[in-house]
Amino acid sequence: MRWKGRRSSRNIEDRRMQTGRVRGGKAGSIGGVGLIAVLVIGYFLGVDVTPLLQSTGGGQTISTGGEITEADKQAGEFVSVVLADTEEVWAEIFKEQVGRAYKPATLVLFKGGTQSPCGGASGASGPFYCPADKKAYLDTEFFTTLSRRMGASGDFAAAYVVAHEIAHHVQNELGILGQANKIRQQVSQAESNAISVRVELQADCLSGVWARYAQARFNSLENGDLKEAINAAKQIGDDTLQRNAGRRPNPHSFTHGSSEQRQRWFATGYEKATVQSCDTFSTDRL
Ligand SMILES: [Zn+2]
């Protein structure tokens, strides 16, 4: 992705220098594998890395914040440019396709751990979006996890992750997230999971719409970028995550969709380039 020297977003809340301590407690505990912590929130709207992680289940306390390395700095700048891209693109799409103004999300960069109204995040937990404060939360260390542990390398794999979280904000702005979460509170776990899958696949599709518009607007995609995003969608599919964790995939427990579904919905968004084409709620073929 061509991103260096490009406009960065003002809507970054950088908490990486904040030092403090986050209680692990029940909401998040440090795992045994590379000290990667598990993020548990009511409705996980992030990249679910939990199947890969081992939880010790304890109430450990971890340190947060501290030194910003050169790699952290670079990653922060990259995220900021991608966020700026999403702002311009979604402003354009809202105007063209929704008929109203787009209000951008804030993206919180944290290191180690932080708090959100949706719960505490700690360690290199997966990024997530919290509808209550309309903020996306990201520890850029996650990009390393994505690349080294999950087999999704490349800058556009990282861009897709940011675009996916911002897509949840788009769903929130469109009222879809609120409706979906309301229904999820009233149904069985299996039904709730099924709704979650539709929400997540829609976010993947909207990420594809974003990628298409970003390419048209900024000519930012390089050879192989789309492949990186599609590969990332594959690596974070529920079946692949469960299989890589040595488990047999159990579709009833899926909350994000299979690798095949995630790749296909991203591709659909990219090809069709409309919000309408991302209606995962009324299709028979997810
Ligand atoms: Zn998500």
Tab-separated table of C-alpha atoms and ligand atoms in Angstrom:
chain	number	residue	atom	x	y	z
A	1	MET	CA	0.000	0.000	0.000
A	2	ARG	CA	1.250	3.470	-0.849
A	3	TRP	CA	0.890	5.374	2.396
A	4	LYS	CA	4.111	7.195	3.295
A	5	GLY	CA	3.904	10.957	3.329
A	6	ARG	CA	0.136	10.930	2.983
A	7	ARG	CA	-2.436	12.748	5.094
A	8	SER	CA	-3.005	11.315	8.534
A	9	SER	CA	-6.167	11.467	10.586
A	10	ARG	CA	-6.816	13.789	13.483
A	11	ASN	CA	-9.124	11.267	15.071
A	12	ILE	CA	-6.397	9.231	16.717
A	13	GLU	CA	-6.362	9.047	20.486
A	14	ASP	CA	-2.877	7.928	21.363
A	15	ARG	CA	-2.782	6.298	24.779
A	16	ARG	CA	0.487	4.490	24.221
A	17	MET	CA	2.496	6.739	26.499
A	18	GLN	CA	-0.018	6.428	29.294
A	19	THR	CA	1.412	4.346	32.026
A	20	GLY	CA	-0.807	2.546	34.411
A	21	ARG	CA	-1.971	-0.832	35.360
A	22	VAL	CA	-4.928	-2.717	34.085
A	23	ARG	CA	-6.460	-5.387	36.217
A	24	GLY	CA	-6.822	-8.589	34.325
A	25	GLY	CA	-9.574	-10.036	36.443
A	26	LYS	CA	-12.253	-12.014	34.734
A	27	ALA	CA	-12.393	-9.655	31.801
A	28	GLY	CA	-8.983	-10.452	30.479
A	29	SER	CA	-6.169	-12.602	31.605
A	30	ILE	CA	-2.700	-13.115	30.390
A	31	GLY	CA	-2.211	-16.164	28.265
A	32	GLY	CA	0.712	-18.519	28.435
A	33	VAL	CA	1.617	-18.146	24.786
A	34	GLY	CA	3.929	-15.191	24.365
A	35	LEU	CA	2.070	-13.238	27.034
A	36	ILE	CA	-0.747	-12.505	24.658
A	37	ALA	CA	-3.816	-11.557	26.567
A	38	VAL	CA	-7.355	-12.449	25.854
A	39	LEU	CA	-9.905	-9.775	25.314
A	40	VAL	CA	-13.367	-10.574	26.445
A	41	ILE	CA	-16.189	-8.162	25.925
A	42	GLY	CA	-19.891	-8.689	25.714
A	43	TYR	CA	-20.121	-8.452	21.975
A	44	PHE	CA	-16.787	-8.990	20.477
A	45	LEU	CA	-16.551	-6.833	17.413
A	46	GLY	CA	-12.964	-7.442	16.720
A	47	VAL	CA	-10.706	-9.980	15.251
A	48	ASP	CA	-11.233	-12.954	17.447
A	49	VAL	CA	-7.822	-14.296	18.315
A	50	THR	CA	-9.004	-16.158	21.382
A	51	PRO	CA	-8.879	-19.630	19.828
A	52	LEU	CA	-5.158	-19.123	19.315
A	53	LEU	CA	-4.496	-18.085	22.820
A	54	GLN	CA	-4.138	-19.910	26.027
A	55	SER	CA	-5.782	-18.353	28.993
A	56	THR	CA	-4.500	-18.932	32.466
A	57	GLY	CA	-7.778	-17.636	33.785
A	58	GLY	CA	-6.149	-15.778	36.623
A	59	GLY	CA	-6.568	-12.234	37.743
A	60	GLN	CA	-3.151	-11.013	36.814
A	61	THR	CA	-2.301	-7.371	36.603
A	62	ILE	CA	-0.248	-6.115	33.719
A	63	SER	CA	1.654	-2.946	33.093
A	64	THR	CA	0.623	-0.711	30.264
A	65	GLY	CA	2.217	2.010	28.218
A	66	GLY	CA	5.825	2.999	28.325
A	67	GLU	CA	8.378	3.352	25.607
A	68	ILE	CA	7.430	3.986	22.002
A	69	THR	CA	9.759	2.146	19.661
A	70	GLU	CA	10.473	3.095	16.053
A	71	ALA	CA	8.247	0.221	14.961
A	72	ASP	CA	5.411	1.537	17.164
A	73	LYS	CA	5.842	4.971	15.633
A	74	GLN	CA	5.696	3.624	12.094
A	75	ALA	CA	2.678	1.487	12.870
A	76	GLY	CA	0.906	4.475	14.434
A	77	GLU	CA	1.564	6.602	11.356
A	78	PHE	CA	0.349	3.826	9.093
A	79	VAL	CA	-2.885	3.390	11.056
A	80	SER	CA	-3.417	7.126	11.001
A	81	VAL	CA	-3.147	7.268	7.199
A	82	VAL	CA	-5.506	4.305	6.781
A	83	LEU	CA	-7.958	5.959	9.173
A	84	ALA	CA	-7.790	9.191	7.133
A	85	ASP	CA	-8.505	7.108	4.004
A	86	THR	CA	-11.570	5.574	5.641
A	87	GLU	CA	-12.834	9.042	6.594
A	88	GLU	CA	-12.636	10.375	3.050
A	89	VAL	CA	-14.016	7.228	1.504
A	90	TRP	CA	-16.946	6.827	3.895
A	91	ALA	CA	-17.795	10.525	3.613
A	92	GLU	CA	-18.041	9.992	-0.142
A	93	ILE	CA	-20.058	6.778	0.142
A	94	PHE	CA	-22.466	8.222	2.712
A	95	LYS	CA	-23.066	11.211	0.458
A	96	GLU	CA	-23.523	9.082	-2.666
A	97	GLN	CA	-25.282	6.023	-1.299
A	98	VAL	CA	-26.774	6.853	2.099
A	99	GLY	CA	-27.748	10.459	1.607
A	100	ARG	CA	-26.319	11.916	4.754
A	101	ALA	CA	-23.074	13.006	6.354
A	102	TYR	CA	-20.598	10.520	7.789
A	103	LYS	CA	-19.385	11.149	11.313
A	104	PRO	CA	-15.968	9.585	11.749
A	105	ALA	CA	-14.920	7.281	14.565
A	106	THR	CA	-12.047	7.835	16.951
A	107	LEU	CA	-9.284	5.263	16.918
A	108	VAL	CA	-7.539	4.585	20.204
A	109	LEU	CA	-3.966	3.364	19.976
A	110	PHE	CA	-2.857	1.621	23.127
A	111	LYS	CA	0.084	-0.417	24.258
A	112	GLY	CA	-0.243	-3.232	26.741
A	113	GLY	CA	-3.710	-2.465	27.987
A	114	THR	CA	-6.449	0.102	28.249
A	115	GLN	CA	-10.031	0.483	29.337
A	116	SER	CA	-13.134	0.995	27.235
A	117	PRO	CA	-16.863	1.139	28.030
A	118	CYS	CA	-17.030	-2.300	26.369
A	119	GLY	CA	-14.480	-3.737	28.754
A	120	GLY	CA	-10.775	-3.834	29.308
A	121	ALA	CA	-8.307	-4.640	26.568
A	122	SER	CA	-4.939	-6.030	27.422
A	123	GLY	CA	-1.819	-7.289	25.744
A	124	ALA	CA	-1.825	-7.927	22.042
A	125	SER	CA	-5.526	-8.660	22.104
A	126	GLY	CA	-7.414	-8.335	18.888
A	127	PRO	CA	-8.567	-4.886	17.854
A	128	PHE	CA	-12.218	-4.100	18.463
A	129	TYR	CA	-14.865	-1.430	18.078
A	130	CYS	CA	-16.931	-0.246	21.004
A	131	PRO	CA	-20.338	1.111	19.940
A	132	ALA	CA	-20.879	2.836	23.302
A	133	ASP	CA	-18.131	5.420	22.783
A	134	LYS	CA	-17.836	5.002	18.997
A	135	LYS	CA	-14.150	4.231	19.249
A	136	ALA	CA	-12.016	1.550	17.661
A	137	TYR	CA	-9.248	0.141	19.889
A	138	LEU	CA	-5.985	-1.141	18.525
A	139	ASP	CA	-2.690	-2.266	19.963
A	140	THR	CA	-0.381	-2.107	16.946
A	141	GLU	CA	1.473	-5.077	18.403
A	142	PHE	CA	-1.457	-7.011	16.974
A	143	PHE	CA	-0.026	-6.521	13.482
A	144	THR	CA	2.969	-8.571	14.560
A	145	THR	CA	0.650	-11.266	15.888
A	146	LEU	CA	-1.287	-11.148	12.634
A	147	SER	CA	1.818	-11.529	10.552
A	148	ARG	CA	3.922	-13.925	12.635
A	149	ARG	CA	1.376	-16.058	14.429
A	150	MET	CA	-1.654	-15.937	12.194
A	151	GLY	CA	0.072	-16.031	8.810
A	152	ALA	CA	-1.403	-12.787	7.518
A	153	SER	CA	1.506	-10.580	6.550
A	154	GLY	CA	1.678	-7.430	4.476
A	155	ASP	CA	0.651	-3.849	5.074
A	156	PHE	CA	-2.686	-4.286	3.364
A	157	ALA	CA	-3.564	-7.117	5.726
A	158	ALA	CA	-3.146	-4.549	8.502
A	159	ALA	CA	-5.129	-1.963	6.525
A	160	TYR	CA	-7.966	-4.468	6.170
A	161	VAL	CA	-8.046	-4.941	9.942
A	162	VAL	CA	-8.375	-1.178	10.472
A	163	ALA	CA	-10.993	-0.954	7.706
A	164	HIS	CA	-12.925	-3.826	9.303
A	165	GLU	CA	-13.116	-2.073	12.682
A	166	ILE	CA	-14.168	1.167	10.996
A	167	ALA	CA	-16.795	-0.843	9.106
A	168	HIS	CA	-18.306	-1.670	12.507
A	169	HIS	CA	-18.516	2.058	13.121
A	170	VAL	CA	-20.279	2.439	9.769
A	171	GLN	CA	-22.733	-0.270	10.879
A	172	ASN	CA	-23.214	1.629	14.125
A	173	GLU	CA	-23.880	4.874	12.256
A	174	LEU	CA	-26.390	3.055	10.046
A	175	GLY	CA	-28.198	1.715	13.105
A	176	ILE	CA	-27.469	-1.891	12.182
A	177	LEU	CA	-25.242	-2.648	15.146
A	178	GLY	CA	-27.768	-1.392	17.675
A	179	GLN	CA	-30.551	-3.504	16.174
A	180	ALA	CA	-28.386	-6.593	15.932
A	181	ASN	CA	-27.155	-6.344	19.515
A	182	LYS	CA	-30.674	-5.779	20.804
A	183	ILE	CA	-31.861	-8.986	19.174
A	184	ARG	CA	-28.768	-10.857	20.337
A	185	GLN	CA	-29.694	-10.152	23.938
A	186	GLN	CA	-33.042	-11.888	23.531
A	187	VAL	CA	-32.093	-15.099	21.740
A	188	SER	CA	-30.174	-18.283	22.427
A	189	GLN	CA	-26.403	-18.423	22.281
A	190	ALA	CA	-26.474	-20.253	18.936
A	191	GLU	CA	-28.839	-17.665	17.423
A	192	SER	CA	-26.779	-14.856	18.867
A	193	ASN	CA	-23.654	-16.324	17.266
A	194	ALA	CA	-25.460	-16.579	13.928
A	195	ILE	CA	-26.357	-12.875	14.073
A	196	SER	CA	-22.778	-12.054	15.010
A	197	VAL	CA	-21.566	-13.879	11.894
A	198	ARG	CA	-23.876	-11.736	9.721
A	199	VAL	CA	-22.599	-8.572	11.409
A	200	GLU	CA	-18.982	-9.607	10.897
A	201	LEU	CA	-19.380	-10.700	7.281
A	202	GLN	CA	-21.104	-7.418	6.544
A	203	ALA	CA	-18.112	-5.602	8.058
A	204	ASP	CA	-15.826	-7.631	5.786
A	205	CYS	CA	-17.957	-6.705	2.789
A	206	LEU	CA	-17.908	-3.019	3.756
A	207	SER	CA	-14.113	-3.282	4.062
A	208	GLY	CA	-14.093	-4.488	0.457
A	209	VAL	CA	-16.217	-1.502	-0.577
A	210	TRP	CA	-13.718	0.728	1.213
A	211	ALA	CA	-10.741	-0.882	-0.559
A	212	ARG	CA	-12.350	-0.309	-3.950
A	213	TYR	CA	-13.110	3.350	-3.236
A	214	ALA	CA	-9.677	3.903	-1.682
A	215	GLN	CA	-8.018	2.553	-4.804
A	216	ALA	CA	-10.142	4.784	-7.050
A	217	ARG	CA	-9.528	7.861	-4.900
A	218	PHE	CA	-5.899	7.510	-3.829
A	219	ASN	CA	-4.486	4.872	-6.174
A	220	SER	CA	-3.057	3.467	-2.976
A	221	LEU	CA	-3.092	-0.238	-3.767
A	222	GLU	CA	0.052	-1.962	-4.923
A	223	ASN	CA	0.433	-5.323	-6.593
A	224	GLY	CA	-0.477	-8.045	-4.152
A	225	ASP	CA	-2.353	-5.791	-1.724
A	226	LEU	CA	-5.749	-7.321	-2.430
A	227	LYS	CA	-4.233	-10.756	-2.004
A	228	GLU	CA	-2.894	-9.696	1.398
A	229	ALA	CA	-6.349	-8.594	2.523
A	230	ILE	CA	-8.024	-11.740	1.211
A	231	ASN	CA	-5.390	-13.905	2.850
A	232	ALA	CA	-5.939	-12.069	6.144
A	233	ALA	CA	-9.691	-12.692	5.822
A	234	LYS	CA	-8.862	-16.369	5.364
A	235	GLN	CA	-6.484	-16.580	8.325
A	236	ILE	CA	-8.992	-15.040	10.721
A	237	GLY	CA	-11.905	-17.216	9.636
A	238	ASP	CA	-13.380	-19.111	12.580
A	239	ASP	CA	-12.736	-22.555	11.092
A	240	THR	CA	-9.096	-21.758	10.373
A	241	LEU	CA	-8.571	-20.255	13.837
A	242	GLN	CA	-10.128	-23.259	15.525
A	243	ARG	CA	-8.189	-25.706	13.352
A	244	ASN	CA	-4.918	-23.892	14.051
A	245	ALA	CA	-5.699	-24.160	17.737
A	246	GLY	CA	-5.916	-27.920	17.330
A	247	ARG	CA	-9.686	-28.031	17.568
A	248	ARG	CA	-12.236	-29.395	15.205
A	249	PRO	CA	-14.215	-26.488	13.681
A	250	ASN	CA	-17.639	-26.183	15.266
A	251	PRO	CA	-19.891	-23.984	13.090
A	252	HIS	CA	-22.359	-23.337	15.940
A	253	SER	CA	-19.622	-21.593	17.854
A	254	PHE	CA	-18.620	-19.380	14.912
A	255	THR	CA	-19.036	-15.669	15.587
A	256	HIS	CA	-17.172	-14.195	12.600
A	257	GLY	CA	-17.713	-16.612	9.733
A	258	SER	CA	-15.617	-19.225	7.981
A	259	SER	CA	-12.511	-18.393	5.990
A	260	GLU	CA	-14.375	-18.992	2.746
A	261	GLN	CA	-17.214	-16.668	3.798
A	262	ARG	CA	-14.928	-13.904	5.005
A	263	GLN	CA	-12.894	-13.937	1.796
A	264	ARG	CA	-15.994	-14.064	-0.373
A	265	TRP	CA	-17.760	-11.169	1.364
A	266	PHE	CA	-14.672	-8.984	1.210
A	267	ALA	CA	-14.413	-9.772	-2.515
A	268	THR	CA	-18.130	-9.060	-3.003
A	269	GLY	CA	-17.744	-5.618	-1.448
A	270	TYR	CA	-14.741	-4.903	-3.616
A	271	GLU	CA	-16.475	-6.021	-6.793
A	272	LYS	CA	-19.897	-4.468	-6.236
A	273	ALA	CA	-18.693	-1.379	-4.349
A	274	THR	CA	-22.099	-0.660	-2.825
A	275	VAL	CA	-23.397	-0.727	0.728
A	276	GLN	CA	-26.489	-2.470	-0.640
A	277	SER	CA	-24.436	-5.407	-1.899
A	278	CYS	CA	-23.340	-6.007	1.706
A	279	ASP	CA	-26.778	-6.947	2.993
A	280	THR	CA	-25.777	-10.113	4.821
A	281	PHE	CA	-29.010	-10.021	6.815
A	282	SER	CA	-31.447	-10.832	4.026
A	283	THR	CA	-29.432	-13.316	2.022
A	284	ASP	CA	-29.974	-17.073	2.095
A	285	ARG	CA	-26.437	-17.676	1.028
A	286	LEU	CA	-24.068	-16.310	3.596
B	1	ZN	ZN	-15.479	-7.478	13.508
